[in-house]
mmCIF file of C-alpha atoms in Angstrom:
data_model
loop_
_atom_site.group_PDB
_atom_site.id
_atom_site.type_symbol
_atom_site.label_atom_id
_atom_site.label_comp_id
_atom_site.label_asym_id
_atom_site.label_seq_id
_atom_site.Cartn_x
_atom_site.Cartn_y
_atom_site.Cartn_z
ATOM 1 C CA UNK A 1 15.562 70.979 7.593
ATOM 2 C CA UNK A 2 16.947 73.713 5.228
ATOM 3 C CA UNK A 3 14.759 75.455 2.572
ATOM 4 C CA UNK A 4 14.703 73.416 -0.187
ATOM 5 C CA UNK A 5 14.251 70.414 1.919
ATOM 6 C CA UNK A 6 10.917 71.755 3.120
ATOM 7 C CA UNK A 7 9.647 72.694 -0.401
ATOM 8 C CA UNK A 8 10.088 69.329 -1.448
ATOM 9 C CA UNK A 9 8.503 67.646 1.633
ATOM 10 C CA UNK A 10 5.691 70.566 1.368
ATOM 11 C CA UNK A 11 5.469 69.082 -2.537
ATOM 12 C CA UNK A 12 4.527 65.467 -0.789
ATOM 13 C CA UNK A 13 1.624 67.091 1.705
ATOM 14 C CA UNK A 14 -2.495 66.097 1.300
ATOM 15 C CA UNK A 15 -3.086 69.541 1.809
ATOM 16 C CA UNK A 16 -4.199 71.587 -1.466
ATOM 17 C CA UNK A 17 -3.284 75.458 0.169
ATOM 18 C CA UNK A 18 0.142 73.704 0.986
ATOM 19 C CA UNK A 19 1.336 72.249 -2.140
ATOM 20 C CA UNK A 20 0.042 75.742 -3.894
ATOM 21 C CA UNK A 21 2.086 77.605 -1.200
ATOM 22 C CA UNK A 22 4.825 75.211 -2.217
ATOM 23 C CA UNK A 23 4.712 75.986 -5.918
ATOM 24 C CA UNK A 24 4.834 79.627 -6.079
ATOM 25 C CA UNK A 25 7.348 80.091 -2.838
ATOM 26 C CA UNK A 26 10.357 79.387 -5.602
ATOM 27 C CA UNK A 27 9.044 82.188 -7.848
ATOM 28 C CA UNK A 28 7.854 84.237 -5.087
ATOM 29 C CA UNK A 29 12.016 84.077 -3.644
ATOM 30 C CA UNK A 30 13.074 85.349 -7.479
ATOM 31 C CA UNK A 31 10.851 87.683 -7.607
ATOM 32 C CA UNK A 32 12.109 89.597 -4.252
ATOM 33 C CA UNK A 33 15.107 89.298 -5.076
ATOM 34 C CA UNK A 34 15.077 90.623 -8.507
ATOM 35 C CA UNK A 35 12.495 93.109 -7.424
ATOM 36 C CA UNK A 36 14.027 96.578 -7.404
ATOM 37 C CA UNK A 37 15.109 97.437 -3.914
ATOM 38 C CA UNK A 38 14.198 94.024 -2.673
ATOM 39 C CA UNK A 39 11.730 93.966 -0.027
ATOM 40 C CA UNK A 40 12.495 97.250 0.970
ATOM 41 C CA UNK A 41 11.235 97.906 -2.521
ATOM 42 C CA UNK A 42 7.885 96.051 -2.472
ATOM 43 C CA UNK A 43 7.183 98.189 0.795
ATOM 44 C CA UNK A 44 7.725 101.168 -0.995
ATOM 45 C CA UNK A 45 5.400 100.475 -3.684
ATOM 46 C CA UNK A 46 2.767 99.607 -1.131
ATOM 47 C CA UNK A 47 3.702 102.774 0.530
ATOM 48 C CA UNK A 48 3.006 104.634 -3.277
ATOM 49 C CA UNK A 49 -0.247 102.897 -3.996
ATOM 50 C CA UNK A 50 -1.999 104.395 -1.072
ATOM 51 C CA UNK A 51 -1.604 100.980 1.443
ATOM 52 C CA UNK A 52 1.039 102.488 3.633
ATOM 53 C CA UNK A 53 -1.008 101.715 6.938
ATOM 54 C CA UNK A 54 -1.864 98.396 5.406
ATOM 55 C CA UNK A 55 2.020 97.548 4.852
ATOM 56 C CA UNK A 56 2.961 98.982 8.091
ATOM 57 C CA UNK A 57 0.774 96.922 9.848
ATOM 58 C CA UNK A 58 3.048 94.018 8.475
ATOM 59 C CA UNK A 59 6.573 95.727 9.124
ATOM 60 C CA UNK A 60 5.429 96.547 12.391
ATOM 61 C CA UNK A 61 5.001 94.036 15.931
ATOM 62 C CA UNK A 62 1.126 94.404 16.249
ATOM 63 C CA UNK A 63 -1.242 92.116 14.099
ATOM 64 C CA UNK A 64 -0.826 92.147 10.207
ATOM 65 C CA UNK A 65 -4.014 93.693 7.932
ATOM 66 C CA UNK A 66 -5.633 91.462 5.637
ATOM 67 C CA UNK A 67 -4.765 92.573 2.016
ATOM 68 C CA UNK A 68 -7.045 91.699 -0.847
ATOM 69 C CA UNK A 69 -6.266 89.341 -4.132
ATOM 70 C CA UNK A 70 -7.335 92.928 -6.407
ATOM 71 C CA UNK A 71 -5.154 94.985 -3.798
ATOM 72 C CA UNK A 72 -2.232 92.569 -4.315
ATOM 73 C CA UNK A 73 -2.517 93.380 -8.265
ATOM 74 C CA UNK A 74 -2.510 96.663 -7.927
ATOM 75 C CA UNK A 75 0.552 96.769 -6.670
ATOM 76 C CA UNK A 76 2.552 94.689 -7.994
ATOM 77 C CA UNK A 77 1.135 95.317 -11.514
ATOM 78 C CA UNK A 78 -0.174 92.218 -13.878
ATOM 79 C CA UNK A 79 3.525 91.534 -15.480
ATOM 80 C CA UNK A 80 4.792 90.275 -12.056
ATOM 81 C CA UNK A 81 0.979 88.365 -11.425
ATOM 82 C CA UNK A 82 1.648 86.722 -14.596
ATOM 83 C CA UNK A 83 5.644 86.224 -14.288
ATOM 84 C CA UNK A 84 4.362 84.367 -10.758
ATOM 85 C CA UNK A 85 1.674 82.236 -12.702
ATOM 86 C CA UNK A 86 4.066 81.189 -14.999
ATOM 87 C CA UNK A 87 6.856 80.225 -12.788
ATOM 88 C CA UNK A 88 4.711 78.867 -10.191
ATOM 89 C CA UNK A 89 2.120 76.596 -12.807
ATOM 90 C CA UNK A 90 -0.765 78.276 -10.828
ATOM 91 C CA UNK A 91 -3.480 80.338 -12.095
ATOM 92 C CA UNK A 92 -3.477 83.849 -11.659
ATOM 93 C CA UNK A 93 -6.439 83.862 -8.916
ATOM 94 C CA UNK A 94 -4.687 80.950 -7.326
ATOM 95 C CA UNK A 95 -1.416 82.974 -7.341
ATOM 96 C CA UNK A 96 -3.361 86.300 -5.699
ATOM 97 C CA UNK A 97 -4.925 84.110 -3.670
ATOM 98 C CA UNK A 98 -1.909 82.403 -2.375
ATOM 99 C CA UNK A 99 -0.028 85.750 -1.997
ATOM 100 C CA UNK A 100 -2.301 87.525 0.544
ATOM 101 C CA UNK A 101 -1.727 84.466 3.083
ATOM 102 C CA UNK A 102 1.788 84.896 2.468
ATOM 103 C CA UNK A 103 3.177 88.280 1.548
ATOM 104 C CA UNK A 104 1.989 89.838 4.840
ATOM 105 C CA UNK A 105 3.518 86.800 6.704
ATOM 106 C CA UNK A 106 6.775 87.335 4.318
ATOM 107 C CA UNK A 107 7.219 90.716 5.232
ATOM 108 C CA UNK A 108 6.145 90.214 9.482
ATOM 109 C CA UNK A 109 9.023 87.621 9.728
ATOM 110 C CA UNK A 110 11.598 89.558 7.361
ATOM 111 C CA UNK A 111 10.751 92.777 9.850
ATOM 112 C CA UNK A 112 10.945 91.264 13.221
ATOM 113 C CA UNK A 113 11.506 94.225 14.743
ATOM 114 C CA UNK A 114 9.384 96.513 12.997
ATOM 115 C CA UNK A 115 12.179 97.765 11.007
ATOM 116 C CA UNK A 116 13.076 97.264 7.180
ATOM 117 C CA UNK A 117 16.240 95.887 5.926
ATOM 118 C CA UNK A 118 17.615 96.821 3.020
ATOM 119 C CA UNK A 119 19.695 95.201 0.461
ATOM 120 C CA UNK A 120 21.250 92.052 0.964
ATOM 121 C CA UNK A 121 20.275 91.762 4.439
ATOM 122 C CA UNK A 122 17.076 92.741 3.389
ATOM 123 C CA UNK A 123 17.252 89.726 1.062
ATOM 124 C CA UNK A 124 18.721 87.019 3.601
ATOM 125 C CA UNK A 125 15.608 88.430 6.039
ATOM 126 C CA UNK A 126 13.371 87.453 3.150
ATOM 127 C CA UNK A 127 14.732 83.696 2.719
ATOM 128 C CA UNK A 128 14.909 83.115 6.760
ATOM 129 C CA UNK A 129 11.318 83.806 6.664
ATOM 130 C CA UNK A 130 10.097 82.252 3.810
ATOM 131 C CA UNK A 131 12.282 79.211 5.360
ATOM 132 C CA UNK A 132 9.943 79.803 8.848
ATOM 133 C CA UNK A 133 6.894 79.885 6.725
ATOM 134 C CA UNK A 134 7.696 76.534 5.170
ATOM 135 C CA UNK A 135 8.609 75.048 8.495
ATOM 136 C CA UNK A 136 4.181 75.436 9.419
ATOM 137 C CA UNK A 137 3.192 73.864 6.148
#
């Protein structure tokens, strides 16, 4: 089943986390891949806030740190929060919510081997996961 296949079955499910998983995985996609430096440039940001252990823990093969809703918004700063709500038709909490079940999943299956693409690659890494991710809703 390819990726947009599985958004729209995920759309059908009983299963509230699902369909809000669902709804903000499109915006979550453009927002990666607009975001400067991709998902090599979401790392570094993490890196710059102070939660370099916390993102390594996700880049890297041992178990992935919990991150925090308020954590979340500090790093990615309440214009992208809001650009997320918008796009997605969640609410903000509901988007930060969302985001710290998925991000550090995002970013272990982008990373497989604890290292970070960049670019493009880095870009095609993010889509094959998010297409994993939607493959266990």
């Amino acid at each position: 089943m390819g990726l947009l296949e599985s958004i729209v079955a995920s759309m059908g499910t009983e299963n509230p986390q699902a369909r809000a998983q669902a709804s903000l995985l499109p915006a979550l996609i453009e927002q990666v891949a607009k975001y400067p430096g991709g998902l090599a440039g979401i790392i570094e940001k993490f890196q710059q806030e102070g939660l370099g252990g916390l993102i390594a823990s996700w880049v890297g093969t041992g178990p992935n740190e919990p991150v925090s809703p308020g954590q979340l918004q500090g790093v990615l700063g309440d214009d992208v929060v809001q650009g997320l709500s918008e796009r997605s038709g969640l609410d903000i909490t509901s988007v930060l919510n969302q985001l710290s079940v998925m991000l550090p999943s995002l970013v272990d299956q982008a990373t497989p081997d604890g290292t970070v693409p960049d670019g493009n690659t880095g870009n095609s890494s993010v889509l094959g996961a998010l297409s994993g991710m939607l493959g266990r809703l």
